[in-house]
Tab-separated table of N, CA and C in Angstrom:
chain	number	residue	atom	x	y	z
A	1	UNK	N	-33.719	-34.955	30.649
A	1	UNK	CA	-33.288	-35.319	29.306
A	1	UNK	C	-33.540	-36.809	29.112
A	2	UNK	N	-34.129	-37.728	27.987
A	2	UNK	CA	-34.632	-38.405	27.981
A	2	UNK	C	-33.599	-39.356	27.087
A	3	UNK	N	-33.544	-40.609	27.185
A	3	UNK	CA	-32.373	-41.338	26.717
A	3	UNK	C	-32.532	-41.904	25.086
A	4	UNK	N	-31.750	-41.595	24.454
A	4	UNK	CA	-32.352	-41.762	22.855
A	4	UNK	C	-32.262	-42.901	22.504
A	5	UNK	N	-32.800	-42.962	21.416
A	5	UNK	CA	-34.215	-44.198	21.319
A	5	UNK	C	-33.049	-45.538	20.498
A	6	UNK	N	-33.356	-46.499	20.499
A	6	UNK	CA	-32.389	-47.515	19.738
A	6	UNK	C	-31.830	-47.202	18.556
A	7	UNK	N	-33.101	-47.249	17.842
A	7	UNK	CA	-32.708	-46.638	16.325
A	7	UNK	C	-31.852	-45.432	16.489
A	8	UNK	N	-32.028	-44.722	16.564
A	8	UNK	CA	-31.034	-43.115	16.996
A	8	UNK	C	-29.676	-43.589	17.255
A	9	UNK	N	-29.542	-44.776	18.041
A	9	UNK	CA	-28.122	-44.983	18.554
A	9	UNK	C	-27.826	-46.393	17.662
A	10	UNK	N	-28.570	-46.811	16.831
A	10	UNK	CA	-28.204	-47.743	15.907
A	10	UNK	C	-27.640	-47.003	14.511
A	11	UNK	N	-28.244	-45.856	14.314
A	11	UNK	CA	-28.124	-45.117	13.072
A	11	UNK	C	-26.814	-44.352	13.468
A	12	UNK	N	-26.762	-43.675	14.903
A	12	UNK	CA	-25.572	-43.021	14.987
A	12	UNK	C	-24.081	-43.936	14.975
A	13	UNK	N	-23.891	-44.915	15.605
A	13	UNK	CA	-23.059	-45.994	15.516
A	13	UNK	C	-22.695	-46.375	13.854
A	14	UNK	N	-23.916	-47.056	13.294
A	14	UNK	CA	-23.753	-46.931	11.556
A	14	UNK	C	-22.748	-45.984	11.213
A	15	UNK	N	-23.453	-44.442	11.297
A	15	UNK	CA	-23.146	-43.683	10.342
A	15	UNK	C	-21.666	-43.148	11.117
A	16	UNK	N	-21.201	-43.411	12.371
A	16	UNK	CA	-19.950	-42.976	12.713
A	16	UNK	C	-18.787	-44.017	11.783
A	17	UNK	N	-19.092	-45.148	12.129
A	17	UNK	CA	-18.564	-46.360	10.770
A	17	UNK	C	-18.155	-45.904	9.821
A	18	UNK	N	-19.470	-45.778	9.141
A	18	UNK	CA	-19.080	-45.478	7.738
A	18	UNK	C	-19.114	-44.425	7.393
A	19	UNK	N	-18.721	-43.203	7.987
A	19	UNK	CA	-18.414	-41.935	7.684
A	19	UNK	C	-16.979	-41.603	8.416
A	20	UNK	N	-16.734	-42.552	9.301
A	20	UNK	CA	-14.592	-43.182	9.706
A	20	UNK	C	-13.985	-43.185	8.635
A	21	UNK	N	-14.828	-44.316	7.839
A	21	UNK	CA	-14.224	-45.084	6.823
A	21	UNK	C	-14.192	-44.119	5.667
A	22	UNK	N	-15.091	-43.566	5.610
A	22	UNK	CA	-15.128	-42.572	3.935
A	22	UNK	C	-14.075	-41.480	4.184
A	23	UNK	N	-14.065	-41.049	5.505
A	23	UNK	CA	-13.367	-39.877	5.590
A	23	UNK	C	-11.704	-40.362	5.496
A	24	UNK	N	-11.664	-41.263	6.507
A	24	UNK	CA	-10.000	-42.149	6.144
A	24	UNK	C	-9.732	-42.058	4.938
A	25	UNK	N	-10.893	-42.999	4.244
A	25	UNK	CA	-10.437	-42.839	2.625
A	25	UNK	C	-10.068	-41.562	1.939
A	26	UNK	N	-10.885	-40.666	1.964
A	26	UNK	CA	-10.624	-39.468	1.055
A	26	UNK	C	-9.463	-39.054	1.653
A	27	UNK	N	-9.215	-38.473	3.010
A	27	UNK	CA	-8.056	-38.354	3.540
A	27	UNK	C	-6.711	-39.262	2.756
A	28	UNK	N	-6.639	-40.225	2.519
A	28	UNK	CA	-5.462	-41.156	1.864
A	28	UNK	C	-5.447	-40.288	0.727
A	29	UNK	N	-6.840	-40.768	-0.105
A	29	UNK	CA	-6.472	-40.187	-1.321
A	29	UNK	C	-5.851	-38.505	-1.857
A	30	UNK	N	-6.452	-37.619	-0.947
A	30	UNK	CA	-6.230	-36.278	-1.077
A	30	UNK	C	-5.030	-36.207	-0.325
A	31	UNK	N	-4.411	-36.297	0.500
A	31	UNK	CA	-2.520	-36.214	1.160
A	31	UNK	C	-1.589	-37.244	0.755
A	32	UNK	N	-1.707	-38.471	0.309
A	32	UNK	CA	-0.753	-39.744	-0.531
A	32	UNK	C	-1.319	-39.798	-2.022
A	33	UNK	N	-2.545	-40.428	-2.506
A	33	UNK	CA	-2.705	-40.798	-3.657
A	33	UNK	C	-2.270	-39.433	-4.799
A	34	UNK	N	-3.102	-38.276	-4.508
A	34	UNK	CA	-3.325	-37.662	-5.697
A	34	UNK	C	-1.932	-36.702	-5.637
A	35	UNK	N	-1.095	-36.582	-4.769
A	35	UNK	CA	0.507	-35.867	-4.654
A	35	UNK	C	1.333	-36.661	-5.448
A	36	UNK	N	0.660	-38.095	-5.127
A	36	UNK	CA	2.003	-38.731	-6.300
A	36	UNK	C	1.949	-38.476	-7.989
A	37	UNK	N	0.922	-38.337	-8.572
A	37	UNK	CA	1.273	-37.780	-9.733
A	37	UNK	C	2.102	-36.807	-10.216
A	38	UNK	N	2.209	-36.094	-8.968
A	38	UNK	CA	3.775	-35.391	-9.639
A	38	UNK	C	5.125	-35.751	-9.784
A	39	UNK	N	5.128	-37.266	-8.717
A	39	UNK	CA	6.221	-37.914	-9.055
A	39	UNK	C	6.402	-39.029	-9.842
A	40	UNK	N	4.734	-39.487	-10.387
A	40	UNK	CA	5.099	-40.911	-11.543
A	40	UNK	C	4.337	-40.221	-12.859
A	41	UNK	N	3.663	-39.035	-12.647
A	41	UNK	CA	3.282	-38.328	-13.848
A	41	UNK	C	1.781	-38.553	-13.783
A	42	UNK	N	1.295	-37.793	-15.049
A	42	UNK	CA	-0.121	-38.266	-15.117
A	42	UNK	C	-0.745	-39.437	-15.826
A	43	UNK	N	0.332	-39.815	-16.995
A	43	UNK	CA	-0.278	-40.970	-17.555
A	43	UNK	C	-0.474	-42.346	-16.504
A	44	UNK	N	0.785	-42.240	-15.573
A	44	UNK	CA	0.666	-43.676	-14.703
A	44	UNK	C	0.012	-43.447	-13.733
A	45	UNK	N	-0.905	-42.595	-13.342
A	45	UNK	CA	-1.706	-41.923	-12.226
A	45	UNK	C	-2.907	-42.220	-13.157
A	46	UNK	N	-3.303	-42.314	-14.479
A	46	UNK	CA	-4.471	-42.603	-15.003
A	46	UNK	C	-4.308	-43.809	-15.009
A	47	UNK	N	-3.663	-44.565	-15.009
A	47	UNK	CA	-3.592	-46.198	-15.082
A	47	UNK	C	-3.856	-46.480	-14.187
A	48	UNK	N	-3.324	-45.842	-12.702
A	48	UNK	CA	-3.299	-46.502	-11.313
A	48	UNK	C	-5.246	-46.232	-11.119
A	49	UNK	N	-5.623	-45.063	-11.889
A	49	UNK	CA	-7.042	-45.020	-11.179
A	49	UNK	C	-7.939	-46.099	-12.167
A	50	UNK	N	-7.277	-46.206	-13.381
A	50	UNK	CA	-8.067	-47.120	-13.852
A	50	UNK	C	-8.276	-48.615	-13.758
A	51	UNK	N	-7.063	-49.120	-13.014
A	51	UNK	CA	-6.698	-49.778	-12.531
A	51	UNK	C	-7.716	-50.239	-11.121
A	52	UNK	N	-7.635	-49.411	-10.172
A	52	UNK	CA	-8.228	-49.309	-8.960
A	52	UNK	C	-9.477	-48.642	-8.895
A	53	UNK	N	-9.706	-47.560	-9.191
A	53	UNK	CA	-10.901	-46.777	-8.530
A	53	UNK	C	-11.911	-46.799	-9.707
A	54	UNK	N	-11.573	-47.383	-10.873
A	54	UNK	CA	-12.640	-47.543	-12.312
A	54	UNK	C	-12.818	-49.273	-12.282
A	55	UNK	N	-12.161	-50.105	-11.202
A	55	UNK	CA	-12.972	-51.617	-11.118
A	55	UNK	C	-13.063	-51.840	-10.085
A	56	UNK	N	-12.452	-51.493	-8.742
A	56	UNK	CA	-12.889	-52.636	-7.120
A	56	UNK	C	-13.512	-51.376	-6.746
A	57	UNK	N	-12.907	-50.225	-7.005
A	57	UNK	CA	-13.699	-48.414	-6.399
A	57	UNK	C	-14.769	-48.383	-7.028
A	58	UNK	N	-14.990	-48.964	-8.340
A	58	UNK	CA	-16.351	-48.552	-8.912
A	58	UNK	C	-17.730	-49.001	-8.103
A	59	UNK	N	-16.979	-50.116	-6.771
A	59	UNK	CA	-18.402	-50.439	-6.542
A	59	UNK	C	-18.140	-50.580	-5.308
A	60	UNK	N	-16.931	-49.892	-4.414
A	60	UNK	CA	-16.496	-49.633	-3.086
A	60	UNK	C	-17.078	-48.243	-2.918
A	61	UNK	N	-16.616	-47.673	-3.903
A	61	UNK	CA	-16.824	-46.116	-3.816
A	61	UNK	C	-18.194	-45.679	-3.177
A	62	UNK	N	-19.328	-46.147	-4.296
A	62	UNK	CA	-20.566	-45.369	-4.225
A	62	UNK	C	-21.600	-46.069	-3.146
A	63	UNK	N	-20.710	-47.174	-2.804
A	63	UNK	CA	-21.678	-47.920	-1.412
A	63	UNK	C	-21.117	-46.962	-0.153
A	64	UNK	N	-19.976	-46.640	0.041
A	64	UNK	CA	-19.768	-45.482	0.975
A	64	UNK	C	-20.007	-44.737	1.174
A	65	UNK	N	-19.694	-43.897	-0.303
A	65	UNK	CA	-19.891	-42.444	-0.621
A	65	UNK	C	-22.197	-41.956	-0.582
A	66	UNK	N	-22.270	-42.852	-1.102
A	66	UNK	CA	-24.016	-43.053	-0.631
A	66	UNK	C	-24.253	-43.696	0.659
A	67	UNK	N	-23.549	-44.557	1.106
A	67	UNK	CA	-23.828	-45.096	2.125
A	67	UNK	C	-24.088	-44.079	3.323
A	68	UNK	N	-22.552	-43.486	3.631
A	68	UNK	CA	-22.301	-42.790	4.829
A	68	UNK	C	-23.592	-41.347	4.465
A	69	UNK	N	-23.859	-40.907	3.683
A	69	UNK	CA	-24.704	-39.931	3.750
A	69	UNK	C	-26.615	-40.349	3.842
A	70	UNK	N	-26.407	-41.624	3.759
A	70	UNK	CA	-28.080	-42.051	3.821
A	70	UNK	C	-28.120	-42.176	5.232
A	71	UNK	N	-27.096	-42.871	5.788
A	71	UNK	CA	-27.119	-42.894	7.203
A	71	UNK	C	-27.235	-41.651	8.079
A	72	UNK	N	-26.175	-40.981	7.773
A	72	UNK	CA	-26.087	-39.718	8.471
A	72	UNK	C	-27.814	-38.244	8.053
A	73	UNK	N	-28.275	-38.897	7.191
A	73	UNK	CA	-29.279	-37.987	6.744
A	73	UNK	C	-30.463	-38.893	7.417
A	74	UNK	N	-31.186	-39.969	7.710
A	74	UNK	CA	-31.432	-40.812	8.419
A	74	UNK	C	-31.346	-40.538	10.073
A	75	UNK	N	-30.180	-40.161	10.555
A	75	UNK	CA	-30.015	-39.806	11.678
A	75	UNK	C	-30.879	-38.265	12.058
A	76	UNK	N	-30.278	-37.678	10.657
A	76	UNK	CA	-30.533	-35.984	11.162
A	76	UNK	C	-32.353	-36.388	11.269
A	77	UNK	N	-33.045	-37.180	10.206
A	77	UNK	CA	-34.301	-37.336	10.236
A	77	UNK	C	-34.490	-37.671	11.430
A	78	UNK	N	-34.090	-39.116	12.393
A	78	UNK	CA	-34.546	-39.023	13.463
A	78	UNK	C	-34.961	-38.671	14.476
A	79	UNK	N	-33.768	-37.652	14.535
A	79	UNK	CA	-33.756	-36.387	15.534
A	79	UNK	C	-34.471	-35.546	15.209
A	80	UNK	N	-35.185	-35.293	14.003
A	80	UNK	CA	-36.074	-34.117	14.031
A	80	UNK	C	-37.152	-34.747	14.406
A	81	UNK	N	-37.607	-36.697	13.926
A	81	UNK	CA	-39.010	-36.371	14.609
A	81	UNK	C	-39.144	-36.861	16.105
A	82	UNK	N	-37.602	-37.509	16.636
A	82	UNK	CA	-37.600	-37.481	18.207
A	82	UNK	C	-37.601	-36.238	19.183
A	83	UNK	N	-38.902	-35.230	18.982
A	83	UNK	CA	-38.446	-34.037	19.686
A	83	UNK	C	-37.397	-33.843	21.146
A	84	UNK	N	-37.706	-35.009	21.720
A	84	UNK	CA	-36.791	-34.963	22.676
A	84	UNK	C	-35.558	-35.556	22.669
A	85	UNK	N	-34.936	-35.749	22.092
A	85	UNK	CA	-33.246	-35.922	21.820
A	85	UNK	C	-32.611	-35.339	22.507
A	86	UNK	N	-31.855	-35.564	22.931
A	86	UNK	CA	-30.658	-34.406	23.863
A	86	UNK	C	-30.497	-33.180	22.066
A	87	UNK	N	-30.335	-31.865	23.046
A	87	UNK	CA	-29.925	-30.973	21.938
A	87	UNK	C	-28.376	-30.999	21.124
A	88	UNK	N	-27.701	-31.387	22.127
A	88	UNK	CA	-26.461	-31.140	21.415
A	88	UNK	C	-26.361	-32.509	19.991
A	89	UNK	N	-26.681	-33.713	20.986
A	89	UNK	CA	-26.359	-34.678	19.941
A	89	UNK	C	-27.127	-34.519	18.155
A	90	UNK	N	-28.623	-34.040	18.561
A	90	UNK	CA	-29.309	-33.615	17.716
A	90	UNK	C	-29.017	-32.419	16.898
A	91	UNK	N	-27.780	-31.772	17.578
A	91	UNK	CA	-27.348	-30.692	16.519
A	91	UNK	C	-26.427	-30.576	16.058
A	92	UNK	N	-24.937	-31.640	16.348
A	92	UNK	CA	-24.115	-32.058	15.703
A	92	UNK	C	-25.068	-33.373	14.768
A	93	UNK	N	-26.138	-33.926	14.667
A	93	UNK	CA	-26.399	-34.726	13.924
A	93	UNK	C	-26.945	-33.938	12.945
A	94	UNK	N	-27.887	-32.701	12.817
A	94	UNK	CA	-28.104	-31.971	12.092
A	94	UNK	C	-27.004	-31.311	10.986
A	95	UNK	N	-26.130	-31.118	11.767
A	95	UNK	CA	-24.667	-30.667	11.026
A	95	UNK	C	-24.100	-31.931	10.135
A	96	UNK	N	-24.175	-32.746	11.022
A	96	UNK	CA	-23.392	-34.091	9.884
A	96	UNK	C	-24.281	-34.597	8.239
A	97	UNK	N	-25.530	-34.536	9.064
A	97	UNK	CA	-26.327	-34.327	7.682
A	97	UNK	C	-25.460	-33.294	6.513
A	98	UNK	N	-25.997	-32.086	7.147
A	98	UNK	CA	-25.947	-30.743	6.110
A	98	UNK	C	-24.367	-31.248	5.708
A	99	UNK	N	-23.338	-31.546	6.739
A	99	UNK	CA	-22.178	-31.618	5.239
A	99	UNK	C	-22.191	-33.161	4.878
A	100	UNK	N	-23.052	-34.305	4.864
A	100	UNK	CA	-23.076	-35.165	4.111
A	100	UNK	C	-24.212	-34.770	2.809
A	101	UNK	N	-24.917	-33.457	2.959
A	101	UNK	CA	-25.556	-33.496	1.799
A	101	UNK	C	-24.441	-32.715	0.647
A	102	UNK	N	-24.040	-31.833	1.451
A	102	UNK	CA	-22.764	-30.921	0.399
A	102	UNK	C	-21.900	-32.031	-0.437
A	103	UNK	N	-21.513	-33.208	0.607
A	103	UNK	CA	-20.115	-33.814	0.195
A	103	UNK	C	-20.838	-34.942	-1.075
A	104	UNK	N	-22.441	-34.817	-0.812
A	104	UNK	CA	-22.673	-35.785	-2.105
A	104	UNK	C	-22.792	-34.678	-3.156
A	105	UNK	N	-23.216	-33.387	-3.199
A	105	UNK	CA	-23.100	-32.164	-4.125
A	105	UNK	C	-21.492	-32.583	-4.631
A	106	UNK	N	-20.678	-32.011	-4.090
A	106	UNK	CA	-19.065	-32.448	-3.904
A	106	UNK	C	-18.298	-33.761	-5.147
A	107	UNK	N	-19.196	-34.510	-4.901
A	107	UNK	CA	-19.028	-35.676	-5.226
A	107	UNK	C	-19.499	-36.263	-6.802
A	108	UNK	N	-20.744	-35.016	-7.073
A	108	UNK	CA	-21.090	-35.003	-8.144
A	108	UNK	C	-20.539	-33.847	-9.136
A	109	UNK	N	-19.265	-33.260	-8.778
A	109	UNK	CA	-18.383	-32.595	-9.473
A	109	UNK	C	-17.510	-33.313	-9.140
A	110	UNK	N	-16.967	-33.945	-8.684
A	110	UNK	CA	-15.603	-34.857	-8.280
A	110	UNK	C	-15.349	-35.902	-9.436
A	111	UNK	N	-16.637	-36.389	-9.279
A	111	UNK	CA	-16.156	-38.002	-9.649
A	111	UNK	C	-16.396	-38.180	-11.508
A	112	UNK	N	-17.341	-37.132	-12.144
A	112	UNK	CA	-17.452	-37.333	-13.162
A	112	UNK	C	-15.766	-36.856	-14.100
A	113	UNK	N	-15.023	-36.249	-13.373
A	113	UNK	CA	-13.343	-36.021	-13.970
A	113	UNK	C	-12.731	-37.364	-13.787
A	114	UNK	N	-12.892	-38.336	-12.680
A	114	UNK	CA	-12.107	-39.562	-12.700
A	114	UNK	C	-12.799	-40.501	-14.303
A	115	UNK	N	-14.242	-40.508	-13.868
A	115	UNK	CA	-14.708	-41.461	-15.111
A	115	UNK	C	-14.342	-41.125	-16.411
A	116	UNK	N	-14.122	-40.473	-16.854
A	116	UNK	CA	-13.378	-39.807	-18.144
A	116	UNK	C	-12.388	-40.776	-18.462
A	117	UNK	N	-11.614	-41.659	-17.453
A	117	UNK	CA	-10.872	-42.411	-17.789
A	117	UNK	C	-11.289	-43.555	-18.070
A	118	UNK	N	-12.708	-43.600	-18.254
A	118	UNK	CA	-12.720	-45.261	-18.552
A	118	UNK	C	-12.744	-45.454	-19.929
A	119	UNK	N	-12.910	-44.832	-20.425
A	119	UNK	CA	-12.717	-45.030	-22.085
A	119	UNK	C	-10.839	-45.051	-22.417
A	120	UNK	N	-10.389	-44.784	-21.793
A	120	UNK	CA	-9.374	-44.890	-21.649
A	120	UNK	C	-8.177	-43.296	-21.557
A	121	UNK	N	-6.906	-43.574	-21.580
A	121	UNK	CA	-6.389	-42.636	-21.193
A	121	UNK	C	-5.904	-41.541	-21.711
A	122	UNK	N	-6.220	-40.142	-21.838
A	122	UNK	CA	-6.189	-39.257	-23.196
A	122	UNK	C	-4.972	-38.783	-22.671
A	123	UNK	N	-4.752	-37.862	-24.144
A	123	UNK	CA	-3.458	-37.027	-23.818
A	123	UNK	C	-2.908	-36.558	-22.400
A	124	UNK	N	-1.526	-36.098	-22.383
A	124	UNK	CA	-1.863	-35.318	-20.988
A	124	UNK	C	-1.802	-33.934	-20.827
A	125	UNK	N	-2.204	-33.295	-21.806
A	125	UNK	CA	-3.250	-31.871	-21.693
A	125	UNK	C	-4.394	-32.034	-21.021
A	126	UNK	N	-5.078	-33.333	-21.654
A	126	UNK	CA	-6.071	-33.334	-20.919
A	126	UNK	C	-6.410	-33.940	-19.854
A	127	UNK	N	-5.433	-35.213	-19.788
A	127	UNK	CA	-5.582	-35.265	-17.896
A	127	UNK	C	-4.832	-34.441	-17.033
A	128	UNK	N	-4.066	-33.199	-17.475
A	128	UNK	CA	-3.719	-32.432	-16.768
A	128	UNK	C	-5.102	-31.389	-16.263
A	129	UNK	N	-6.199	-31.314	-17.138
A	129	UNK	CA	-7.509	-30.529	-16.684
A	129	UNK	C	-8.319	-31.504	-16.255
A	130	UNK	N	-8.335	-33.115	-16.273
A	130	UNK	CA	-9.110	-33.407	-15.896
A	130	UNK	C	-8.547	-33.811	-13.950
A	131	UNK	N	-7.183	-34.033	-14.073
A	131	UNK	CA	-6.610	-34.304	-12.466
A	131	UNK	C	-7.251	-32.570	-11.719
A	132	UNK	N	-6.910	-31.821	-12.654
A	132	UNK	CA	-6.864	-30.211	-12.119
A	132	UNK	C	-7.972	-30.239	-11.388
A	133	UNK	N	-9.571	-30.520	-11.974
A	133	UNK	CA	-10.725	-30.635	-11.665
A	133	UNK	C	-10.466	-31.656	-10.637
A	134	UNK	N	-10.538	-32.738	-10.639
A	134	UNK	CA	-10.829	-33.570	-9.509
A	134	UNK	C	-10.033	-33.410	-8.490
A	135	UNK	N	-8.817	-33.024	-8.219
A	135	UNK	CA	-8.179	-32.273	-7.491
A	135	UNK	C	-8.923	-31.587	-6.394
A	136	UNK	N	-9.691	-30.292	-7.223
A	136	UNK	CA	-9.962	-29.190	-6.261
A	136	UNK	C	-11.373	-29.639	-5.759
A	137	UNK	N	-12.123	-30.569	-6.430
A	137	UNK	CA	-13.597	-30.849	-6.172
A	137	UNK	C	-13.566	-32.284	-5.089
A	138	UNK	N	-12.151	-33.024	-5.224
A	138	UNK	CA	-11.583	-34.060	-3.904
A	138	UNK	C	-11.374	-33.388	-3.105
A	139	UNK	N	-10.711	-32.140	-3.152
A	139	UNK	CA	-10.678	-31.427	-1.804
A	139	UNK	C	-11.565	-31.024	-0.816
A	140	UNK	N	-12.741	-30.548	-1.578
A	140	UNK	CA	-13.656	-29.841	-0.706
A	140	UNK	C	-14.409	-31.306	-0.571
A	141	UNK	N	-14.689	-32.019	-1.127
A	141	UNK	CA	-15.102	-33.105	-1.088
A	141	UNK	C	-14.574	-33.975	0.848
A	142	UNK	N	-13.187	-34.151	0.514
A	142	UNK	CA	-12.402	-34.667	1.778
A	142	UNK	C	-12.417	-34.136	3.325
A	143	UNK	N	-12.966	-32.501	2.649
A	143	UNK	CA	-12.985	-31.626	4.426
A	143	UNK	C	-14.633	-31.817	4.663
A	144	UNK	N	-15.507	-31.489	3.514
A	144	UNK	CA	-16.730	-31.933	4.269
A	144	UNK	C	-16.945	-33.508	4.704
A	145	UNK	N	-15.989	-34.482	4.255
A	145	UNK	CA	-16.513	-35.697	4.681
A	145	UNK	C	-16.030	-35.936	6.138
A	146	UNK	N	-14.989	-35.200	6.369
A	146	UNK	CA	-14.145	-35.237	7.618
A	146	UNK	C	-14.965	-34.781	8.583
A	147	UNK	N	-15.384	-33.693	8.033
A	147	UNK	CA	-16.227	-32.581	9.023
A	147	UNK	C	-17.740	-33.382	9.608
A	148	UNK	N	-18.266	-33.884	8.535
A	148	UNK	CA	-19.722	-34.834	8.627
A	148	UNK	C	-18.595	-36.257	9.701
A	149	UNK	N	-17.619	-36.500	9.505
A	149	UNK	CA	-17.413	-37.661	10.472
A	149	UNK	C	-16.544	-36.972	11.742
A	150	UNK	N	-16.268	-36.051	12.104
A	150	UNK	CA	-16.427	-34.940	13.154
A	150	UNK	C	-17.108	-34.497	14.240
A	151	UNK	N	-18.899	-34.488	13.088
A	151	UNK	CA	-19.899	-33.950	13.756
A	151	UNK	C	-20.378	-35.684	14.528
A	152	UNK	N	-20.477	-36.498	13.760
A	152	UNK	CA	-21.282	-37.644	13.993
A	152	UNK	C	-20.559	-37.342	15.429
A	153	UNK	N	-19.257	-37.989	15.174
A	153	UNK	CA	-18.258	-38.572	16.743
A	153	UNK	C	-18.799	-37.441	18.024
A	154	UNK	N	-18.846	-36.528	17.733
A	154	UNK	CA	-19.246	-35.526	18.956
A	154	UNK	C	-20.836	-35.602	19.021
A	155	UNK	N	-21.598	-35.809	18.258
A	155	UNK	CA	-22.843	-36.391	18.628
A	155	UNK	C	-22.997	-37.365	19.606
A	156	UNK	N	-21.856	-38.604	19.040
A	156	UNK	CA	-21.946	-39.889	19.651
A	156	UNK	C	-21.285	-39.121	21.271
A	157	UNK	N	-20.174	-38.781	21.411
A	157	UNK	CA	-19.192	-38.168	22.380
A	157	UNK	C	-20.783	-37.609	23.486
A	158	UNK	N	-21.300	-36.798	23.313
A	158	UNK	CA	-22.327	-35.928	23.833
A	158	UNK	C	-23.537	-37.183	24.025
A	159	UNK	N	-23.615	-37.857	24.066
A	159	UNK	CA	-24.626	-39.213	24.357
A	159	UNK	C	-23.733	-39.713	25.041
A	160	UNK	N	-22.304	-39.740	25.451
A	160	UNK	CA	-21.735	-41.351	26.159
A	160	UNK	C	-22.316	-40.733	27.623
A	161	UNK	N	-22.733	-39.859	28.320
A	161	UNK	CA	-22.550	-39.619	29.478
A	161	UNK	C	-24.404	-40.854	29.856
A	162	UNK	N	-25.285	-40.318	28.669
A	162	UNK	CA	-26.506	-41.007	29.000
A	162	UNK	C	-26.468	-42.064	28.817
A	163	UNK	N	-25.332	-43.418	28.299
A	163	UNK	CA	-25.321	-44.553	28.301
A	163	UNK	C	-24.941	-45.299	29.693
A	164	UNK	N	-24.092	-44.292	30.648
A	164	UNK	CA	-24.180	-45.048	31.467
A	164	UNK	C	-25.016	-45.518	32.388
C-alpha cells in the first residue's frame, strides 16, 4: 500500500477543518438555535436571523457551506485519479463527497426560506411556513453535513497508521 500523496493529505486535513466547523455549526443551529422559537416566538427568531445569519452569516455561511464541499469533492477527485490510495481512505472520501454534494442540494432548499427575511419580517402565518420549510430542509441538511464530516475523520483515522 503506497503512502498518499501531499496534496491528498493537504486536502484531507482542509476538508476535515472545515467540514468540523460546518457540521458544529449546523449542529448548534438545528438542537439550540431553531428550538428556541418556540420560546421567544417567531417574530424575534426573524430578527435574531436577520440580525445574524442575513449580515456576518451572509458571508460566513457560503464560504463554509461551499467551502467544506469544494474541498471534500477535491479530495474524492484525488483519489479517483491516485489509483493507488489506500481503499478504505479513498472510500470514506468518496462518501464524504457524495454527502457534501447532497448537503449543497440540501442547502439550496434550506437557505432560500431564511432569505425571505431580508426584505424584512412578514406576518407570522408566514414565517410560520417559512421556519416550517427551513426547519425540515436544516435538518437533512445538518445529518448529511455531519455524516460528510464523519466520513472525512475515518478517512483521515484509516491513513494515521501510514503516517507513522
Amino acid at each position: 500500500m503506497k503512502i498518499t500523496s501531499t496534496l491528498e493529505w493537504s486536502l484531507l486535513a482542509a476538508a476535515t477543518i472545515f467540514n468540523g466547523i460546518l457540521a458544529g455549526g449546523s449542529l448548534i443551529k438545528s438542537v439550540v438555535e431553531l428550538p428556541a422559537r418556540r420560546t421567544i416566538g417567531l417574530p424575534a427568531m426573524a430578527a435574531y436571523h436577520r440580525a445574524a445569519d442575513l449580515r456576518t452569516g451572509f458571508w460566513i455561511y457560503p464560504a463554509l457551506g461551499l467551502g467544506a464541499p469544494a474541498l471534500t469533492i477535491a479530495l474524492g477527485i484525488a483519489f479517483v485519479v491516485d489509483q493507488g490510495a489506500p481503499m478504505a481512505a479513498a472510500s470514506f472520501g468518496y462518501l464524504a463527497a457524495a454527502l457534501s454534494l447532497a448537503h449543497v442540494f440540501a442547502t439550496t432548499r434550506a437557505a432560500p426560506n431564511l432569505l425571505k427575511l431580508r426584505s424584512g419580517i412578514p406576518e407570522e402565518a408566514v414565517l410560520a411556513g417559512v421556519y416550517r420549510a427551513f426547519t425540515r430542509w436544516q435538518t437533512v441538511r445538518a445529518i448529511l453535513q455531519i455524516a460528510a464530516f464523519v466520513a472525512v475523520v475515518l478517512a483521515l483515522a484509516s491513513l494515521a497508521p501510514l503516517a507513522q
